[in-house]
Tab-separated table of N, CA and C in Angstrom:
chain	number	residue	atom	x	y	z
A	597	VAL	N	283.783	130.856	205.203
A	597	VAL	CA	283.303	129.628	205.373
A	597	VAL	C	284.522	129.088	206.622
A	598	LEU	N	284.003	128.327	207.387
A	598	LEU	CA	284.876	127.889	208.627
A	598	LEU	C	285.199	126.761	208.312
A	599	PRO	N	286.188	125.890	208.934
A	599	PRO	CA	286.196	124.393	208.974
A	599	PRO	C	285.098	124.087	209.846
A	600	LEU	N	284.373	122.459	209.580
A	600	LEU	CA	283.532	122.070	210.129
A	600	LEU	C	283.820	121.516	211.678
A	601	ASP	N	285.163	121.041	211.957
A	601	ASP	CA	285.528	120.926	213.450
A	601	ASP	C	285.351	122.073	214.367
A	602	VAL	N	285.285	123.769	213.758
A	602	VAL	CA	284.922	124.712	214.407
A	602	VAL	C	283.871	125.172	214.322
A	603	VAL	N	282.622	124.906	213.134
A	603	VAL	CA	281.640	124.946	213.240
A	603	VAL	C	280.876	124.073	214.071
A	604	GLU	N	281.461	123.184	214.911
A	604	GLU	CA	281.027	121.995	215.473
A	604	GLU	C	281.139	122.238	216.813
A	605	ARG	N	282.182	123.072	217.283
A	605	ARG	CA	282.569	123.530	218.566
A	605	ARG	C	281.697	124.594	218.790
A	606	LEU	N	281.537	125.820	217.511
A	606	LEU	CA	280.680	126.451	217.807
A	606	LEU	C	279.160	126.592	218.244
A	607	MET	N	278.843	125.372	217.597
A	607	MET	CA	277.272	125.105	217.307
A	607	MET	C	277.208	124.638	219.275
A	608	GLY	N	278.097	123.851	219.529
A	608	GLY	CA	278.154	123.170	221.040
A	608	GLY	C	278.412	124.391	222.186
A	609	ILE	N	279.139	125.402	221.615
A	609	ILE	CA	279.145	126.478	222.546
A	609	ILE	C	277.778	127.172	222.407
A	610	MET	N	277.186	127.643	221.081
A	610	MET	CA	275.844	128.165	221.599
A	610	MET	C	274.856	127.366	222.128
A	611	LEU	N	274.960	125.855	221.741
A	611	LEU	CA	274.124	124.960	222.765
A	611	LEU	C	273.852	125.491	224.217
A	612	LYS	N	275.374	125.255	225.109
A	612	LYS	CA	275.390	125.642	226.164
A	612	LYS	C	274.851	127.112	226.815
A	613	LEU	N	274.922	128.249	225.650
A	613	LEU	CA	274.446	129.366	226.356
A	613	LEU	C	272.789	129.250	226.089
A	614	LEU	N	272.450	128.413	224.750
A	614	LEU	CA	271.015	128.756	224.886
A	614	LEU	C	270.471	128.076	226.077
A	615	LYS	N	271.231	127.034	226.555
A	615	LYS	CA	270.608	126.160	228.089
A	615	LYS	C	270.789	126.979	228.773
A	616	ASN	N	271.744	128.000	229.066
A	616	ASN	CA	271.635	129.041	230.468
A	616	ASN	C	270.956	130.242	229.885
A	617	GLN	N	270.346	130.248	229.142
A	617	GLN	CA	269.363	131.526	228.649
A	617	GLN	C	270.292	132.892	228.760
A	618	VAL	N	271.224	132.993	228.259
A	618	VAL	CA	272.490	133.915	227.939
A	618	VAL	C	272.585	134.117	226.372
A	619	GLU	N	271.828	135.665	226.284
A	619	GLU	CA	271.739	136.465	224.741
A	619	GLU	C	271.121	135.598	224.016
A	620	VAL	N	269.905	135.113	224.179
A	620	VAL	CA	269.329	134.076	223.671
A	620	VAL	C	268.882	134.511	221.890
A	621	GLU	N	268.568	135.776	221.852
A	621	GLU	CA	268.140	136.657	220.766
A	621	GLU	C	269.355	136.506	219.849
A	622	ILE	N	270.797	136.923	220.459
A	622	ILE	CA	272.074	137.305	219.560
A	622	ILE	C	272.207	135.726	219.072
A	623	VAL	N	272.580	134.762	220.163
A	623	VAL	CA	272.862	133.609	219.888
A	623	VAL	C	271.981	132.941	218.829
A	624	SER	N	270.870	133.151	218.651
A	624	SER	CA	269.878	132.419	217.705
A	624	SER	C	270.062	132.925	216.643
A	625	ARG	N	270.466	134.299	216.240
A	625	ARG	CA	270.566	135.073	215.152
A	625	ARG	C	272.279	134.276	214.315
A	626	CYS	N	272.890	134.039	215.297
A	626	CYS	CA	274.482	133.800	214.896
A	626	CYS	C	274.043	132.284	214.646
A	627	LEU	N	272.978	131.683	215.658
A	627	LEU	CA	273.119	129.969	215.018
A	627	LEU	C	272.464	130.166	213.700
A	628	LEU	N	271.362	130.883	213.340
A	628	LEU	CA	271.238	130.754	212.296
A	628	LEU	C	271.885	131.054	210.390
A	629	PHE	N	272.888	131.946	211.358
A	629	PHE	CA	273.564	132.492	210.176
A	629	PHE	C	274.493	131.544	209.849
A	630	LEU	N	275.064	130.754	210.874
A	630	LEU	CA	275.878	129.805	210.697
A	630	LEU	C	275.398	128.605	210.006
A	631	LEU	N	274.355	128.238	210.075
A	631	LEU	CA	273.328	127.335	210.079
A	631	LEU	C	273.125	127.024	208.172
A	632	GLU	N	272.927	128.221	207.927
A	632	GLU	CA	272.885	128.803	206.323
A	632	GLU	C	273.780	128.919	205.358
A	633	ILE	N	275.183	129.194	206.134
A	633	ILE	CA	276.303	129.043	205.576
A	633	ILE	C	276.623	127.764	205.437
A	634	HIS	N	276.443	126.965	206.121
A	634	HIS	CA	277.211	125.509	206.306
A	634	HIS	C	276.325	124.546	206.196
A	635	HIS	N	275.102	125.111	205.332
A	635	HIS	CA	273.629	123.957	205.441
A	635	HIS	C	274.201	122.838	204.883
A	636	GLY	N	274.804	122.916	203.730
A	636	GLY	CA	275.195	121.207	203.060
A	636	GLY	C	275.971	120.365	203.995
A	637	PRO	N	277.191	120.770	204.332
A	637	PRO	CA	277.954	120.089	205.133
A	637	PRO	C	277.551	119.712	206.389
A	638	ILE	N	276.865	120.659	207.230
A	638	ILE	CA	276.300	119.957	208.224
A	638	ILE	C	275.240	118.810	207.768
A	639	LEU	N	274.301	118.872	207.020
A	639	LEU	CA	273.217	117.903	206.807
A	639	LEU	C	274.036	116.567	205.969
A	640	ALA	N	275.340	116.774	205.577
A	640	ALA	CA	275.988	115.637	204.937
A	640	ALA	C	276.740	114.667	206.031
A	641	ASN	N	277.189	115.288	207.118
A	641	ASN	CA	278.111	114.966	208.029
A	641	ASN	C	277.211	114.384	209.528
A	642	PRO	N	276.683	113.136	209.425
A	642	PRO	CA	275.867	112.565	210.429
A	642	PRO	C	276.539	112.675	211.828
A	643	SER	N	277.670	113.159	212.102
A	643	SER	CA	277.900	113.670	213.786
A	643	SER	C	277.188	115.119	214.165
A	644	PHE	N	276.236	115.491	213.305
A	644	PHE	CA	275.801	116.852	213.374
A	644	PHE	C	274.661	116.719	213.775
A	645	GLN	N	273.530	115.254	213.589
A	645	GLN	CA	272.618	115.100	213.916
A	645	GLN	C	272.169	115.186	214.893
A	646	PRO	N	272.587	114.741	216.036
A	646	PRO	CA	272.131	114.516	217.506
A	646	PRO	C	272.422	116.310	218.004
A	647	LEU	N	273.214	116.870	217.469
A	647	LEU	CA	273.646	118.300	218.050
A	647	LEU	C	272.344	119.395	217.462
A	648	VAL	N	272.159	119.046	216.004
A	648	VAL	CA	271.118	119.863	215.677
A	648	VAL	C	269.796	119.542	216.239
A	649	LYS	N	269.748	118.540	216.503
A	649	LYS	CA	268.387	118.333	216.958
A	649	LYS	C	268.201	118.882	218.953
A	650	ASP	N	269.166	118.890	219.229
A	650	ASP	CA	269.169	119.353	220.834
A	650	ASP	C	269.082	120.932	220.423
A	651	LEU	N	269.938	121.591	219.604
A	651	LEU	CA	270.003	123.056	219.186
A	651	LEU	C	268.292	123.229	218.690
A	652	GLY	N	267.798	122.758	217.821
A	652	GLY	CA	266.352	122.932	217.615
A	652	GLY	C	265.540	122.645	218.874
A	653	SER	N	265.635	121.753	219.769
A	653	SER	CA	264.552	121.711	220.550
A	653	SER	C	265.019	122.789	222.016
A	654	VAL	N	265.976	123.130	222.139
A	654	VAL	CA	266.305	124.178	222.960
A	654	VAL	C	266.107	125.509	222.394
A	655	LEU	N	266.362	125.945	221.163
A	655	LEU	CA	265.891	127.126	220.736
A	655	LEU	C	264.450	127.251	220.793
A	656	GLY	N	263.749	126.346	220.194
A	656	GLY	CA	262.089	126.283	220.282
A	656	GLY	C	261.755	126.720	221.471
A	657	LEU	N	261.926	126.003	222.739
A	657	LEU	CA	261.914	126.399	224.269
A	657	LEU	C	262.054	127.876	224.560
A	658	GLU	N	263.330	128.200	223.890
A	658	GLU	CA	264.173	129.666	224.484
A	658	GLU	C	263.018	130.478	224.026
A	659	ILE	N	262.989	130.258	222.414
A	659	ILE	CA	262.466	131.610	221.878
A	659	ILE	C	260.731	131.560	222.040
A	660	THR	N	260.051	130.404	222.578
A	660	THR	CA	258.705	130.536	223.047
A	660	THR	C	258.783	131.414	224.555
A	661	ARG	N	259.749	130.941	225.313
A	661	ARG	CA	259.805	131.730	226.834
A	661	ARG	C	259.887	133.295	225.984
A	662	LEU	N	260.676	133.276	225.579
A	662	LEU	CA	260.549	135.143	224.969
A	662	LEU	C	259.568	135.694	224.662
A	663	ARG	N	259.038	134.739	223.860
A	663	ARG	CA	257.736	135.346	223.322
A	663	ARG	C	256.586	135.645	224.200
A	664	ASP	N	256.541	134.367	225.188
A	664	ASP	CA	255.897	134.807	226.165
A	664	ASP	C	255.899	135.929	226.996
A	665	MET	N	257.114	135.910	227.405
A	665	MET	CA	257.621	137.263	228.587
A	665	MET	C	257.285	138.592	227.700
A	666	ALA	N	257.605	138.579	226.312
A	666	ALA	CA	257.520	139.846	225.455
A	666	ALA	C	255.825	140.055	225.496
A	667	GLY	N	254.827	138.927	225.473
A	667	GLY	CA	253.623	138.804	225.183
A	667	GLY	C	252.820	139.559	227.073
A	668	THR	N	253.429	139.005	227.903
A	668	THR	CA	253.178	139.330	229.160
A	668	THR	C	253.514	140.859	229.324
A	669	ASN	N	254.550	141.291	228.854
A	669	ASN	CA	255.124	142.803	228.918
A	669	ASN	C	254.329	143.543	228.404
A	670	LEU	N	253.619	143.194	227.247
A	670	LEU	CA	252.878	144.068	226.479
A	670	LEU	C	251.561	143.922	227.264
A	671	ALA	N	251.358	143.052	227.209
A	671	ALA	CA	249.626	142.997	228.070
A	671	ALA	C	249.829	144.046	229.176
A	672	GLY	N	251.111	143.932	229.927
A	672	GLY	CA	251.110	145.041	231.064
A	672	GLY	C	250.855	146.401	230.720
A	673	LEU	N	251.961	146.514	229.524
A	673	LEU	CA	251.879	147.835	229.220
A	673	LEU	C	250.569	148.485	228.534
A	674	ARG	N	249.470	147.382	227.990
A	674	ARG	CA	248.456	148.230	227.341
A	674	ARG	C	247.865	148.423	228.994
A	675	TYR	N	247.838	147.331	229.733
A	675	TYR	CA	246.714	147.734	230.967
A	675	TYR	C	247.089	149.110	231.618
A	676	LEU	N	248.839	149.232	231.531
A	676	LEU	CA	248.715	150.544	232.671
A	676	LEU	C	248.346	151.666	231.432
A	677	ALA	N	248.590	151.846	230.407
A	677	ALA	CA	247.832	152.669	229.146
A	677	ALA	C	246.518	152.993	229.549
A	678	THR	N	246.057	152.023	229.400
A	678	THR	CA	244.483	152.231	229.839
A	678	THR	C	243.868	152.757	231.161
A	679	ARG	N	245.057	152.203	232.163
A	679	ARG	CA	244.503	152.799	233.432
A	679	ARG	C	245.108	154.351	233.579
A	680	LEU	N	246.107	154.797	232.912
A	680	LEU	CA	246.348	156.002	232.575
A	680	LEU	C	245.525	157.131	231.957
A	681	LYS	N	244.897	156.710	230.805
A	681	LYS	CA	243.754	157.137	229.916
A	681	LYS	C	242.843	157.601	230.952
A	682	GLU	N	242.309	156.489	231.560
A	682	GLU	CA	241.247	156.639	232.610
A	682	GLU	C	241.173	157.467	233.466
A	683	ARG	N	242.509	158.164	234.248
A	683	ARG	CA	242.700	158.643	235.062
A	683	ARG	C	242.924	160.171	234.547
A	684	GLU	N	243.225	160.033	232.832
A	684	GLU	CA	243.073	161.406	232.332
A	684	GLU	C	241.686	161.870	232.227
A	685	ASP	N	241.173	160.953	231.568
A	685	ASP	CA	239.261	161.016	231.582
A	685	ASP	C	238.670	161.534	232.897
A	686	VAL	N	239.078	160.894	234.117
A	686	VAL	CA	238.536	161.439	235.364
A	686	VAL	C	239.232	162.772	235.501
A	687	GLU	N	240.217	163.290	235.387
A	687	GLU	CA	240.840	164.361	235.668
A	687	GLU	C	239.924	165.616	234.539
A	688	LEU	N	239.851	164.930	233.512
A	688	LEU	CA	239.222	166.292	232.609
A	688	LEU	C	237.848	166.093	232.980
A	689	PHE	N	236.928	165.567	233.394
A	689	PHE	CA	235.461	165.070	233.821
A	689	PHE	C	235.261	166.031	234.868
A	690	ALA	N	236.460	165.795	235.949
A	690	ALA	CA	236.447	166.612	236.891
A	690	ALA	C	236.828	168.391	236.504
A	691	ASP	N	237.701	168.651	235.914
A	691	ASP	CA	237.842	169.620	235.310
A	691	ASP	C	236.506	170.552	234.732
A	692	ALA	N	235.970	169.872	233.888
A	692	ALA	CA	234.641	169.955	233.131
A	692	ALA	C	233.717	170.371	234.026
A	693	THR	N	233.507	169.780	235.111
A	693	THR	CA	232.508	169.783	236.061
A	693	THR	C	232.772	171.162	236.854
A	694	LEU	N	234.039	171.344	237.501
A	694	LEU	CA	234.520	172.695	238.278
A	694	LEU	C	234.112	173.842	237.381
A	695	ARG	N	234.505	173.860	235.931
A	695	ARG	CA	234.293	174.935	234.858
A	695	ARG	C	232.617	175.504	234.821
A	696	VAL	N	231.647	174.159	234.948
A	696	VAL	CA	230.672	174.069	234.837
A	696	VAL	C	229.989	174.823	236.046
A	697	ARG	N	230.496	174.617	237.306
A	697	ARG	CA	230.212	175.326	238.558
A	697	ARG	C	230.342	176.801	238.479
A	698	ASP	N	231.772	176.829	237.569
A	698	ASP	CA	232.031	178.762	237.906
A	698	ASP	C	231.288	179.127	237.266
A	699	LYS	N	230.430	178.798	235.992
A	699	LYS	CA	230.113	179.342	235.044
A	699	LYS	C	228.689	179.712	235.721
A	700	ASN	N	227.993	178.427	236.482
A	700	ASN	CA	226.449	178.829	236.875
A	700	ASN	C	226.871	179.661	238.214
A	701	LYS	N	227.858	179.785	238.943
A	701	LYS	CA	227.792	180.694	239.826
A	701	LYS	C	228.067	182.339	239.554
A	702	LYS	N	229.038	182.257	238.301
A	702	LYS	CA	228.538	183.753	237.600
A	702	LYS	C	227.357	183.930	237.163
A	703	LYS	N	226.873	183.135	236.360
A	703	LYS	CA	225.801	183.592	235.703
A	703	LYS	C	224.492	183.851	237.372
A	704	ASN	N	224.662	183.105	237.998
A	704	ASN	CA	223.701	183.707	239.151
A	704	ASN	C	223.864	184.647	239.952
A	705	LYS	N	225.076	185.101	240.071
A	705	LYS	CA	225.709	186.113	240.948
A	705	LYS	C	225.211	187.545	239.777
A	706	LYS	N	225.315	187.283	238.662
A	706	LYS	CA	224.846	188.329	237.421
A	706	LYS	C	222.961	188.558	237.609
A	707	GLN	N	222.475	187.172	237.866
A	707	GLN	CA	220.940	187.012	237.978
A	707	GLN	C	220.873	188.099	239.303
A	708	LYS	N	220.897	187.675	240.451
A	708	LYS	CA	220.861	188.436	241.904
A	708	LYS	C	221.366	189.992	241.605
A	709	ALA	N	222.244	190.285	241.115
A	709	ALA	CA	222.666	191.388	240.903
A	709	ALA	C	221.523	192.276	240.167
A	710	LEU	N	220.940	191.477	239.192
A	710	LEU	CA	220.026	192.102	238.452
A	710	LEU	C	218.652	192.334	238.749
A	711	GLN	N	218.535	191.233	239.960
A	711	GLN	CA	216.893	191.175	240.529
A	711	GLN	C	217.358	192.533	241.796
A	712	ARG	N	218.375	192.471	242.403
A	712	ARG	CA	219.062	193.683	243.415
A	712	ARG	C	218.241	195.127	242.457
A	713	ALA	N	219.226	195.147	241.408
A	713	ALA	CA	218.901	196.701	240.705
A	713	ALA	C	217.546	197.056	240.381
A	714	ILE	N	216.902	195.674	240.250
A	714	ILE	CA	215.515	195.985	239.797
A	714	ILE	C	214.878	196.572	241.131
A	715	ILE	N	215.159	195.753	242.028
A	715	ILE	CA	214.592	195.962	243.125
A	715	ILE	C	214.288	197.125	243.959
A	716	SER	N	215.568	197.755	243.880
A	716	SER	CA	215.897	198.986	244.288
A	716	SER	C	215.270	199.934	243.560
A	717	LEU	N	215.209	199.917	242.359
A	717	LEU	CA	214.047	201.127	241.598
A	717	LEU	C	213.049	201.109	242.140
């Protein structure tokens, strides 16, 4: 457990880090841990109220920003995966078409060879 003046300074530093969007995830985890440990004294001390309100609003905005960014990235990755799958499907279809053509050519050659053999008799 840390002294309250150190906790207040730490929370101020974390507020500045959050406002500057520096390591938001790590700062938020540290802040939540700090609030968990010092919950009682922070609530009892009225000098913490403005700082806690500022931290709450800034943290909410930053977490929303990170969620939006992660959602956008996830949507982009899903789009790319769909496009790659479509390409693979097109390639597989093209391969299958070539195989059928080759098979038909061999079949036609056999039939023509058989017809030539029958005609020559």
